[in-house]
PDB file of C-alpha atoms in Angstrom:
ATOM      1  CA  UNK A1455      82.796  48.455  67.901  1.00 40.00           C
ATOM      2  CA  UNK A1456      85.649  51.109  67.678  1.00 45.00           C
ATOM      3  CA  UNK A1457      87.109  52.193  70.933  1.00 49.00           C
ATOM      4  CA  UNK A1458      85.717  55.609  71.964  1.00 49.00           C
ATOM      5  CA  UNK A1459      89.120  56.788  73.255  1.00 51.00           C
ATOM      6  CA  UNK A1460      90.509  56.550  69.724  1.00 50.00           C
ATOM      7  CA  UNK A1461      87.409  58.002  67.962  1.00 58.00           C
ATOM      8  CA  UNK A1462      86.555  60.769  70.437  1.00 71.00           C
ATOM      9  CA  UNK A1463      89.930  62.634  69.983  1.00 78.00           C
ATOM     10  CA  UNK A1464      90.310  66.246  70.373  1.00 78.00           C
ATOM     11  CA  UNK A1465      90.562  66.617  66.646  1.00 81.00           C
ATOM     12  CA  UNK A1466      87.272  64.741  65.983  1.00 85.00           C
ATOM     13  CA  UNK A1467      85.476  66.707  68.683  1.00 85.00           C
ATOM     14  CA  UNK A1468      86.797  69.911  67.075  1.00 82.00           C
ATOM     15  CA  UNK A1469      85.389  68.795  63.775  1.00 87.00           C
ATOM     16  CA  UNK A1470      82.067  68.008  65.492  1.00 89.00           C
ATOM     17  CA  UNK A1471      81.863  71.422  67.082  1.00 87.00           C
ATOM     18  CA  UNK A1472      82.708  73.211  63.839  1.00 86.00           C
ATOM     19  CA  UNK A1473      79.908  71.400  62.048  1.00 90.00           C
ATOM     20  CA  UNK A1474      77.479  72.644  64.769  1.00 89.00           C
ATOM     21  CA  UNK A1475      78.684  76.225  64.170  1.00 84.00           C
ATOM     22  CA  UNK A1476      77.794  76.109  60.490  1.00 86.00           C
ATOM     23  CA  UNK A1477      75.294  73.300  60.297  1.00 91.00           C
ATOM     24  CA  UNK A1478      76.681  72.769  56.840  1.00 90.00           C
ATOM     25  CA  UNK A1479      79.189  70.047  55.841  1.00 90.00           C
ATOM     26  CA  UNK A1480      80.661  72.055  52.997  1.00 88.00           C
ATOM     27  CA  UNK A1481      81.240  75.232  54.989  1.00 87.00           C
ATOM     28  CA  UNK A1482      82.536  73.385  57.965  1.00 85.00           C
ATOM     29  CA  UNK A1483      84.971  71.377  55.771  1.00 85.00           C
ATOM     30  CA  UNK A1484      86.283  74.508  54.141  1.00 84.00           C
ATOM     31  CA  UNK A1485      86.848  76.261  57.489  1.00 78.00           C
ATOM     32  CA  UNK A1486      88.656  73.086  58.812  1.00 80.00           C
ATOM     33  CA  UNK A1487      90.818  72.785  55.605  1.00 80.00           C
ATOM     34  CA  UNK A1488      89.621  69.239  54.843  1.00 85.00           C
ATOM     35  CA  UNK A1489      87.313  67.595  52.217  1.00 88.00           C
ATOM     36  CA  UNK A1490      83.730  67.203  52.804  1.00 89.00           C
ATOM     37  CA  UNK A1491      83.875  63.345  52.601  1.00 91.00           C
ATOM     38  CA  UNK A1492      86.646  63.445  55.260  1.00 89.00           C
ATOM     39  CA  UNK A1493      84.437  65.479  57.623  1.00 91.00           C
ATOM     40  CA  UNK A1494      81.434  63.203  56.960  1.00 91.00           C
ATOM     41  CA  UNK A1495      83.593  60.174  57.764  1.00 91.00           C
ATOM     42  CA  UNK A1496      84.762  61.754  61.068  1.00 89.00           C
ATOM     43  CA  UNK A1497      81.157  62.380  62.129  1.00 92.00           C
ATOM     44  CA  UNK A1498      80.078  58.890  61.213  1.00 91.00           C
ATOM     45  CA  UNK A1499      82.903  57.403  63.225  1.00 89.00           C
ATOM     46  CA  UNK A1500      81.831  59.320  66.314  1.00 90.00           C
ATOM     47  CA  UNK A1501      78.161  58.240  65.804  1.00 90.00           C
ATOM     48  CA  UNK A1502      79.316  54.657  65.361  1.00 87.00           C
ATOM     49  CA  UNK A1503      81.508  54.884  68.454  1.00 86.00           C
ATOM     50  CA  UNK A1504      78.623  56.149  70.650  1.00 86.00           C
ATOM     51  CA  UNK A1505      75.940  54.107  69.005  1.00 88.00           C
ATOM     52  CA  UNK A1506      73.468  56.783  68.034  1.00 91.00           C
ATOM     53  CA  UNK A1507      73.053  59.709  65.465  1.00 93.00           C
ATOM     54  CA  UNK A1508      74.309  63.116  66.416  1.00 93.00           C
ATOM     55  CA  UNK A1509      72.530  65.073  63.626  1.00 93.00           C
ATOM     56  CA  UNK A1510      69.210  64.744  62.068  1.00 91.00           C
ATOM     57  CA  UNK A1511      68.011  66.433  58.722  1.00 89.00           C
ATOM     58  CA  UNK A1512      64.811  68.140  57.851  1.00 89.00           C
ATOM     59  CA  UNK A1513      64.889  68.919  54.192  1.00 85.00           C
ATOM     60  CA  UNK A1514      68.319  70.387  53.529  1.00 82.00           C
ATOM     61  CA  UNK A1515      68.731  71.622  57.092  1.00 89.00           C
ATOM     62  CA  UNK A1516      70.666  69.810  59.809  1.00 91.00           C
ATOM     63  CA  UNK A1517      69.714  69.786  63.409  1.00 92.00           C
ATOM     64  CA  UNK A1518      71.219  68.325  66.573  1.00 92.00           C
ATOM     65  CA  UNK A1519      69.671  65.261  68.136  1.00 93.00           C
ATOM     66  CA  UNK A1520      69.337  64.960  71.836  1.00 93.00           C
ATOM     67  CA  UNK A1521      72.441  62.851  71.826  1.00 92.00           C
ATOM     68  CA  UNK A1522      74.233  65.522  69.785  1.00 90.00           C
ATOM     69  CA  UNK A1523      73.227  68.189  72.365  1.00 92.00           C
ATOM     70  CA  UNK A1524      74.639  66.039  75.178  1.00 91.00           C
ATOM     71  CA  UNK A1525      77.899  65.491  73.299  1.00 91.00           C
ATOM     72  CA  UNK A1526      78.061  69.175  72.410  1.00 90.00           C
ATOM     73  CA  UNK A1527      78.008  70.152  76.201  1.00 89.00           C
ATOM     74  CA  UNK A1528      80.683  67.453  77.012  1.00 88.00           C
ATOM     75  CA  UNK A1529      82.897  68.346  74.057  1.00 86.00           C
ATOM     76  CA  UNK A1530      82.922  72.035  75.057  1.00 85.00           C
ATOM     77  CA  UNK A1531      83.743  71.219  78.624  1.00 84.00           C
ATOM     78  CA  UNK A1532      86.398  68.681  77.645  1.00 83.00           C
ATOM     79  CA  UNK A1533      88.248  70.837  75.100  1.00 78.00           C
ATOM     80  CA  UNK A1534      88.030  73.817  77.463  1.00 75.00           C
ATOM     81  CA  UNK A1535      89.733  71.711  80.198  1.00 79.00           C
ATOM     82  CA  UNK A1536      92.431  70.536  77.784  1.00 76.00           C
ATOM     83  CA  UNK A1537      93.113  74.109  76.436  1.00 67.00           C
ATOM     84  CA  UNK A1538      93.270  75.392  80.098  1.00 68.00           C
ATOM     85  CA  UNK A1539      95.807  72.755  81.001  1.00 73.00           C
ATOM     86  CA  UNK A1540      97.817  73.331  77.847  1.00 64.00           C
ATOM     87  CA  UNK A1541      97.741  77.114  78.486  1.00 59.00           C
ATOM     88  CA  UNK A1542      98.873  76.660  82.112  1.00 67.00           C
ATOM     89  CA  UNK A1543     101.784  74.320  80.988  1.00 69.00           C
ATOM     90  CA  UNK A1544     102.775  76.873  78.345  1.00 59.00           C
ATOM     91  CA  UNK A1545     102.642  79.782  80.905  1.00 62.00           C
ATOM     92  CA  UNK A1546     104.801  77.701  83.298  1.00 68.00           C
ATOM     93  CA  UNK A1547     107.400  76.955  80.692  1.00 73.00           C
ATOM     94  CA  UNK A1548     107.564  80.210  78.848  1.00 78.00           C
ATOM     95  CA  UNK A1549     109.346  83.358  79.988  1.00 82.00           C
ATOM     96  CA  UNK A1550     107.239  85.886  78.103  1.00 86.00           C
ATOM     97  CA  UNK A1551     103.730  84.707  78.911  1.00 84.00           C
ATOM     98  CA  UNK A1552     101.549  84.089  81.909  1.00 85.00           C
ATOM     99  CA  UNK A1553     100.535  85.795  85.108  1.00 87.00           C
ATOM    100  CA  UNK A1554     102.508  87.140  88.045  1.00 91.00           C
ATOM    101  CA  UNK A1555     100.843  88.066  91.390  1.00 92.00           C
ATOM    102  CA  UNK A1556     102.693  90.545  93.621  1.00 95.00           C
ATOM    103  CA  UNK A1557     101.966  91.407  97.217  1.00 94.00           C
ATOM    104  CA  UNK A1558     103.172  94.702  98.701  1.00 92.00           C
ATOM    105  CA  UNK A1559     103.412  95.593 102.375  1.00 87.00           C
ATOM    106  CA  UNK A1560     101.111  98.598 102.923  1.00 80.00           C
ATOM    107  CA  UNK A1561     103.788 100.841 104.402  1.00 76.00           C
ATOM    108  CA  UNK A1562     106.341 100.114 101.654  1.00 83.00           C
ATOM    109  CA  UNK A1563     106.607 102.818  98.994  1.00 78.00           C
ATOM    110  CA  UNK A1564     106.017 100.876  95.736  1.00 83.00           C
ATOM    111  CA  UNK A1565     106.458 103.788  93.319  1.00 84.00           C
ATOM    112  CA  UNK A1566     109.889 102.302  92.123  1.00 87.00           C
ATOM    113  CA  UNK A1567     108.063  99.041  91.479  1.00 93.00           C
ATOM    114  CA  UNK A1568     105.361 100.824  89.641  1.00 92.00           C
ATOM    115  CA  UNK A1569     107.867 102.569  87.381  1.00 92.00           C
ATOM    116  CA  UNK A1570     109.501  99.221  86.652  1.00 96.00           C
ATOM    117  CA  UNK A1571     106.226  97.508  85.910  1.00 96.00           C
ATOM    118  CA  UNK A1572     105.567 100.146  83.128  1.00 96.00           C
ATOM    119  CA  UNK A1573     108.826  99.377  81.509  1.00 96.00           C
ATOM    120  CA  UNK A1574     108.463  95.639  81.962  1.00 96.00           C
ATOM    121  CA  UNK A1575     104.971  95.617  80.527  1.00 96.00           C
ATOM    122  CA  UNK A1576     106.219  97.399  77.380  1.00 96.00           C
ATOM    123  CA  UNK A1577     108.893  94.784  76.932  1.00 95.00           C
ATOM    124  CA  UNK A1578     106.670  91.745  77.831  1.00 95.00           C
ATOM    125  CA  UNK A1579     103.081  92.658  76.948  1.00 95.00           C
ATOM    126  CA  UNK A1580     101.936  88.963  77.232  1.00 91.00           C
ATOM    127  CA  UNK A1581     102.763  88.802  80.953  1.00 92.00           C
ATOM    128  CA  UNK A1582      99.891  90.145  83.077  1.00 92.00           C
ATOM    129  CA  UNK A1583     100.817  91.364  86.543  1.00 94.00           C
ATOM    130  CA  UNK A1584      98.471  92.043  89.521  1.00 93.00           C
ATOM    131  CA  UNK A1585      99.670  94.034  92.523  1.00 94.00           C
ATOM    132  CA  UNK A1586      97.846  93.938  95.818  1.00 92.00           C
ATOM    133  CA  UNK A1587      98.577  95.587  99.147  1.00 88.00           C
ATOM    134  CA  UNK A1588      98.438  93.819 102.476  1.00 86.00           C
ATOM    135  CA  UNK A1589      99.215  94.092 106.125  1.00 82.00           C
ATOM    136  CA  UNK A1590     102.128  91.952 107.385  1.00 79.00           C
ATOM    137  CA  UNK A1591      99.992  89.059 108.553  1.00 80.00           C
ATOM    138  CA  UNK A1592      97.958  88.788 105.306  1.00 85.00           C
ATOM    139  CA  UNK A1593     101.026  89.210 103.153  1.00 86.00           C
ATOM    140  CA  UNK A1594     102.813  86.314 104.819  1.00 84.00           C
ATOM    141  CA  UNK A1595      99.623  84.206 104.612  1.00 82.00           C
ATOM    142  CA  UNK A1596      99.427  84.795 100.843  1.00 85.00           C
ATOM    143  CA  UNK A1597     103.097  83.942 100.401  1.00 86.00           C
ATOM    144  CA  UNK A1598     102.835  80.849 102.570  1.00 81.00           C
ATOM    145  CA  UNK A1599      99.829  79.543 100.634  1.00 79.00           C
ATOM    146  CA  UNK A1600     101.198  80.334  97.098  1.00 81.00           C
ATOM    147  CA  UNK A1601      98.406  82.912  96.425  1.00 85.00           C
ATOM    148  CA  UNK A1602     100.962  85.394  95.358  1.00 89.00           C
ATOM    149  CA  UNK A1603     104.321  84.829  93.643  1.00 91.00           C
ATOM    150  CA  UNK A1604     106.402  87.607  95.024  1.00 95.00           C
ATOM    151  CA  UNK A1605     106.184  89.867  98.162  1.00 94.00           C
ATOM    152  CA  UNK A1606     107.673  93.304  98.489  1.00 93.00           C
ATOM    153  CA  UNK A1607     108.387  94.099 102.120  1.00 88.00           C
ATOM    154  CA  UNK A1608     110.841  95.400 104.664  1.00 84.00           C
ATOM    155  CA  UNK A1609     113.421  92.751 105.554  1.00 70.00           C
ATOM    156  CA  UNK A1610     113.066  93.357 109.298  1.00 60.00           C
ATOM    157  CA  UNK A1611     109.512  92.146 108.857  1.00 47.00           C
ATOM    158  CA  UNK A1612     110.918  88.697 108.141  1.00 43.00           C
ATOM    159  CA  UNK A1613     112.482  88.635 111.565  1.00 47.00           C
ATOM    160  CA  UNK A1614     108.946  88.114 112.861  1.00 48.00           C
ATOM    161  CA  UNK A1615     109.281  84.655 111.221  1.00 46.00           C
ATOM    162  CA  UNK A1616     112.001  82.273 112.352  1.00 39.00           C
ATOM    163  CA  UNK A1617     115.281  82.633 110.448  1.00 43.00           C
ATOM    164  CA  UNK A1618     115.354  78.959 109.758  1.00 41.00           C
ATOM    165  CA  UNK A1619     111.982  79.298 108.091  1.00 48.00           C
ATOM    166  CA  UNK A1620     113.187  82.059 105.871  1.00 53.00           C
ATOM    167  CA  UNK A1621     116.385  80.277 104.876  1.00 51.00           C
ATOM    168  CA  UNK A1622     114.574  76.942 104.246  1.00 60.00           C
ATOM    169  CA  UNK A1623     111.483  78.227 102.405  1.00 76.00           C
ATOM    170  CA  UNK A1624     112.245  81.608 101.010  1.00 84.00           C
ATOM    171  CA  UNK A1625     114.739  83.592  98.967  1.00 87.00           C
ATOM    172  CA  UNK A1626     115.001  87.381  98.746  1.00 87.00           C
ATOM    173  CA  UNK A1627     116.358  89.964  96.351  1.00 92.00           C
ATOM    174  CA  UNK A1628     117.396  93.364  97.847  1.00 90.00           C
ATOM    175  CA  UNK A1629     115.654  96.260  96.188  1.00 91.00           C
ATOM    176  CA  UNK A1630     116.638  99.263  98.256  1.00 87.00           C
ATOM    177  CA  UNK A1631     118.429 100.052 101.564  1.00 85.00           C
ATOM    178  CA  UNK A1632     116.317 102.231 103.777  1.00 86.00           C
ATOM    179  CA  UNK A1633     116.586 104.500 106.742  1.00 89.00           C
ATOM    180  CA  UNK A1634     113.803 105.811 108.975  1.00 91.00           C
ATOM    181  CA  UNK A1635     113.484 109.324 107.675  1.00 94.00           C
ATOM    182  CA  UNK A1636     111.783 112.044 109.768  1.00 95.00           C
ATOM    183  CA  UNK A1637     110.228 114.864 107.830  1.00 96.00           C
ATOM    184  CA  UNK A1638     110.256 117.868 110.189  1.00 96.00           C
ATOM    185  CA  UNK A1639     109.147 121.500 110.170  1.00 95.00           C
ATOM    186  CA  UNK A1640     112.243 122.542 112.143  1.00 92.00           C
ATOM    187  CA  UNK A1641     114.313 124.554 109.676  1.00 88.00           C
ATOM    188  CA  UNK A1642     117.219 124.646 112.087  1.00 92.00           C
ATOM    189  CA  UNK A1643     117.907 120.998 111.372  1.00 94.00           C
ATOM    190  CA  UNK A1644     120.415 120.175 108.598  1.00 95.00           C
ATOM    191  CA  UNK A1645     119.021 117.891 105.948  1.00 94.00           C
ATOM    192  CA  UNK A1646     120.048 114.112 106.177  1.00 93.00           C
ATOM    193  CA  UNK A1647     121.819 114.612 109.487  1.00 95.00           C
ATOM    194  CA  UNK A1648     121.146 112.386 112.419  1.00 94.00           C
ATOM    195  CA  UNK A1649     119.695 113.785 115.699  1.00 93.00           C
ATOM    196  CA  UNK A1650     119.040 112.268 119.049  1.00 90.00           C
ATOM    197  CA  UNK A1651     115.634 111.270 120.361  1.00 85.00           C
ATOM    198  CA  UNK A1652     115.479 114.244 122.703  1.00 84.00           C
ATOM    199  CA  UNK A1653     115.065 116.618 119.772  1.00 88.00           C
ATOM    200  CA  UNK A1654     111.686 115.051 118.897  1.00 86.00           C
ATOM    201  CA  UNK A1655     109.929 114.759 122.176  1.00 83.00           C
ATOM    202  CA  UNK A1656     106.749 116.651 122.743  1.00 82.00           C
ATOM    203  CA  UNK A1657     106.031 116.877 118.999  1.00 86.00           C
ATOM    204  CA  UNK A1658     102.732 116.216 117.244  1.00 90.00           C
ATOM    205  CA  UNK A1659     102.850 113.542 114.669  1.00 94.00           C
ATOM    206  CA  UNK A1660     100.837 112.222 111.617  1.00 95.00           C
ATOM    207  CA  UNK A1661     101.775 108.584 111.171  1.00 94.00           C
ATOM    208  CA  UNK A1662     100.931 105.219 109.771  1.00 91.00           C
ATOM    209  CA  UNK A1663      98.698 103.002 112.080  1.00 89.00           C
ATOM    210  CA  UNK A1664     100.353 101.286 114.956  1.00 85.00           C
ATOM    211  CA  UNK A1665     100.726  97.936 113.131  1.00 79.00           C
ATOM    212  CA  UNK A1666     102.937  99.513 110.317  1.00 83.00           C
ATOM    213  CA  UNK A1667     106.621  98.905 110.628  1.00 82.00           C
ATOM    214  CA  UNK A1668     107.922 102.518 110.394  1.00 87.00           C
ATOM    215  CA  UNK A1669     105.486 103.512 113.220  1.00 87.00           C
ATOM    216  CA  UNK A1670     106.836 100.641 115.292  1.00 83.00           C
ATOM    217  CA  UNK A1671     110.474 101.681 114.611  1.00 83.00           C
ATOM    218  CA  UNK A1672     109.710 105.229 115.713  1.00 86.00           C
ATOM    219  CA  UNK A1673     107.755 104.256 118.799  1.00 83.00           C
ATOM    220  CA  UNK A1674     110.354 101.640 119.845  1.00 80.00           C
ATOM    221  CA  UNK A1675     113.067 104.255 119.693  1.00 79.00           C
ATOM    222  CA  UNK A1676     111.145 106.984 121.453  1.00 77.00           C
ATOM    223  CA  UNK A1677     109.481 104.674 123.837  1.00 67.00           C
ATOM    224  CA  UNK A1678     112.043 104.722 126.588  1.00 55.00           C
ATOM    225  CA  UNK A1679     112.012 108.595 126.631  1.00 57.00           C
ATOM    226  CA  UNK A1680     108.256 108.995 126.553  1.00 50.00           C
ATOM    227  CA  UNK A1681     106.333 109.939 129.648  1.00 46.00           C
ATOM    228  CA  UNK A1682     103.064 111.603 130.572  1.00 42.00           C
ATOM    229  CA  UNK A1683     104.542 115.070 129.757  1.00 50.00           C
ATOM    230  CA  UNK A1684     106.116 114.443 126.442  1.00 53.00           C
ATOM    231  CA  UNK A1685     104.156 111.507 125.088  1.00 60.00           C
ATOM    232  CA  UNK A1686     103.867 110.767 121.388  1.00 75.00           C
ATOM    233  CA  UNK A1687     100.731 112.615 120.336  1.00 85.00           C
ATOM    234  CA  UNK A1688      99.350 111.242 117.019  1.00 90.00           C
ATOM    235  CA  UNK A1689      96.020 112.867 116.242  1.00 92.00           C
ATOM    236  CA  UNK A1690      95.926 111.514 112.630  1.00 94.00           C
ATOM    237  CA  UNK A1691      96.940 108.314 110.965  1.00 94.00           C
ATOM    238  CA  UNK A1692      96.917 107.286 107.302  1.00 93.00           C
ATOM    239  CA  UNK A1693      97.720 104.135 105.475  1.00 87.00           C
ATOM    240  CA  UNK A1694      98.627 106.213 102.412  1.00 87.00           C
ATOM    241  CA  UNK A1695     102.104 107.602 102.410  1.00 89.00           C
ATOM    242  CA  UNK A1696     101.207 110.549 100.192  1.00 90.00           C
ATOM    243  CA  UNK A1697      98.140 111.568 102.260  1.00 93.00           C
ATOM    244  CA  UNK A1698     100.404 111.289 105.391  1.00 95.00           C
ATOM    245  CA  UNK A1699     103.086 113.496 103.933  1.00 95.00           C
ATOM    246  CA  UNK A1700     100.579 116.049 102.484  1.00 96.00           C
ATOM    247  CA  UNK A1701      98.922 116.319 105.818  1.00 97.00           C
ATOM    248  CA  UNK A1702     102.215 116.911 107.587  1.00 97.00           C
ATOM    249  CA  UNK A1703     103.019 119.703 105.196  1.00 96.00           C
ATOM    250  CA  UNK A1704      99.620 121.364 105.701  1.00 96.00           C
ATOM    251  CA  UNK A1705      99.854 121.218 109.533  1.00 95.00           C
ATOM    252  CA  UNK A1706     102.688 121.649 112.074  1.00 93.00           C
ATOM    253  CA  UNK A1707     102.910 117.742 112.492  1.00 95.00           C
ATOM    254  CA  UNK A1708     106.094 115.659 112.009  1.00 94.00           C
ATOM    255  CA  UNK A1709     105.951 112.454 110.037  1.00 96.00           C
ATOM    256  CA  UNK A1710     108.133 109.535 108.961  1.00 94.00           C
ATOM    257  CA  UNK A1711     108.788 107.797 105.676  1.00 93.00           C
ATOM    258  CA  UNK A1712     111.349 105.421 104.213  1.00 89.00           C
ATOM    259  CA  UNK A1713     114.329 107.148 102.706  1.00 88.00           C
ATOM    260  CA  UNK A1714     113.542 105.786  99.287  1.00 83.00           C
ATOM    261  CA  UNK A1715     110.118 107.578  99.322  1.00 87.00           C
ATOM    262  CA  UNK A1716     111.821 110.840 100.134  1.00 90.00           C
ATOM    263  CA  UNK A1717     114.376 110.402  97.367  1.00 86.00           C
ATOM    264  CA  UNK A1718     111.652 109.645  94.759  1.00 82.00           C
ATOM    265  CA  UNK A1719     109.380 112.563  95.873  1.00 88.00           C
ATOM    266  CA  UNK A1720     111.771 115.163  97.334  1.00 91.00           C
ATOM    267  CA  UNK A1721     110.796 117.756  94.703  1.00 93.00           C
ATOM    268  CA  UNK A1722     107.186 117.659  96.044  1.00 93.00           C
ATOM    269  CA  UNK A1723     108.272 117.857  99.725  1.00 95.00           C
ATOM    270  CA  UNK A1724     109.022 121.073 101.613  1.00 94.00           C
ATOM    271  CA  UNK A1725     109.828 119.471 104.923  1.00 96.00           C
ATOM    272  CA  UNK A1726     113.309 118.767 106.090  1.00 96.00           C
ATOM    273  CA  UNK A1727     114.522 115.150 106.033  1.00 96.00           C
ATOM    274  CA  UNK A1728     116.578 114.033 109.020  1.00 96.00           C
ATOM    275  CA  UNK A1729     117.417 110.696 110.680  1.00 94.00           C
ATOM    276  CA  UNK A1730     117.052 109.442 114.238  1.00 90.00           C
ATOM    277  CA  UNK A1731     120.183 108.393 115.914  1.00 89.00           C
ATOM    278  CA  UNK A1732     120.473 104.788 116.890  1.00 83.00           C
ATOM    279  CA  UNK A1733     117.861 103.500 114.357  1.00 84.00           C
ATOM    280  CA  UNK A1734     119.504 100.858 112.159  1.00 82.00           C
ATOM    281  CA  UNK A1735     119.216 100.722 108.400  1.00 84.00           C
ATOM    282  CA  UNK A1736     116.890  98.192 106.873  1.00 83.00           C
ATOM    283  CA  UNK A1737     116.156  96.917 103.362  1.00 85.00           C
ATOM    284  CA  UNK A1738     113.171  96.582 101.153  1.00 89.00           C
ATOM    285  CA  UNK A1739     113.332  93.282  99.461  1.00 91.00           C
ATOM    286  CA  UNK A1740     111.476  91.012  97.132  1.00 94.00           C
ATOM    287  CA  UNK A1741     110.629  87.747  99.028  1.00 91.00           C
ATOM    288  CA  UNK A1742     109.599  84.522  97.203  1.00 91.00           C
ATOM    289  CA  UNK A1743     109.251  80.834  97.915  1.00 87.00           C
ATOM    290  CA  UNK A1744     112.170  78.663  96.981  1.00 84.00           C
ATOM    291  CA  UNK A1745     111.433  76.983  93.634  1.00 82.00           C
ATOM    292  CA  UNK A1746     109.665  80.116  92.259  1.00 85.00           C
ATOM    293  CA  UNK A1747     112.637  80.955  90.152  1.00 86.00           C
ATOM    294  CA  UNK A1748     112.193  77.771  88.295  1.00 84.00           C
ATOM    295  CA  UNK A1749     109.160  79.359  86.666  1.00 87.00           C
ATOM    296  CA  UNK A1750     110.680  81.035  83.632  1.00 90.00           C
ATOM    297  CA  UNK A1751     108.520  84.199  83.729  1.00 91.00           C
ATOM    298  CA  UNK A1752     109.376  84.659  87.476  1.00 92.00           C
ATOM    299  CA  UNK A1753     113.058  84.174  86.740  1.00 92.00           C
ATOM    300  CA  UNK A1754     112.762  86.572  83.851  1.00 94.00           C
ATOM    301  CA  UNK A1755     110.963  89.081  86.030  1.00 96.00           C
ATOM    302  CA  UNK A1756     113.528  89.136  88.736  1.00 96.00           C
ATOM    303  CA  UNK A1757     116.360  89.356  86.180  1.00 95.00           C
ATOM    304  CA  UNK A1758     114.777  92.394  84.504  1.00 96.00           C
ATOM    305  CA  UNK A1759     114.045  94.010  87.848  1.00 96.00           C
ATOM    306  CA  UNK A1760     117.632  93.646  88.925  1.00 95.00           C
ATOM    307  CA  UNK A1761     118.775  95.288  85.620  1.00 95.00           C
ATOM    308  CA  UNK A1762     116.368  98.097  86.203  1.00 95.00           C
ATOM    309  CA  UNK A1763     117.746  98.698  89.794  1.00 92.00           C
ATOM    310  CA  UNK A1764     121.295  98.689  88.535  1.00 91.00           C
ATOM    311  CA  UNK A1765     120.687 101.090  85.742  1.00 82.00           C
TER     312      UNK A1765
END
């Protein structure tokens, strides 16, 4: 008896499924681009290999036997698995196909990334990209467990992880250099100048939630100067930067954003941008596990993003 592993090839199973689609040897052979005798021979070889007929005939009409129905189910599953594996391999080895998952820290302004993705999609339409927003803990969880390919976050956030862990497991690509930017209603302040903490005590604020990095920066700097009289009053918080800024403009509240957000949206903002003395600059970076750049589509994405940033 012939060996089933040589008879039940992907080609023979494809022939078998095509015959099921048409239930006509002549039509199936024409679609497959082979002769009818060649198709008949392939089906007979399969039947001989498994030891039972796959098709029966009533008059001139073919029908599937019970054995044929079982093989049909198995053939669909087997070929589906093979095609999926081949597709995954092709996606891994090709620079212009596949999927890329990106995680963005909630407080990071991603408008620059969004603009790049539009341009990238036009150039590489067969690469699909999904962007999700996370808090710091969930973003690192997804990076650590390879659930996302790339993370966009503030570099100081990585300080929460050990530096050895960053150096041994991750690489980063700088996107923008940032400064904590206060948007104030005080028209006496000169735009983009630095002012001491004392100038901002006793103000009302609309901010990100406490867990967000920019709020932490502000509170850390103001913390030593705050007391019961001039505490940091935050009646409203938003996770959306736009909602936060719009609210600040419609009230007498101050707010904070990253410098890149202000630069991208300054035409829409009437408040005065100033800096807080003593707050160090920080960077927004793309973080990814070491080895990710070996995937051609990831390497291609990072190279195109770098070109976009330099343009």
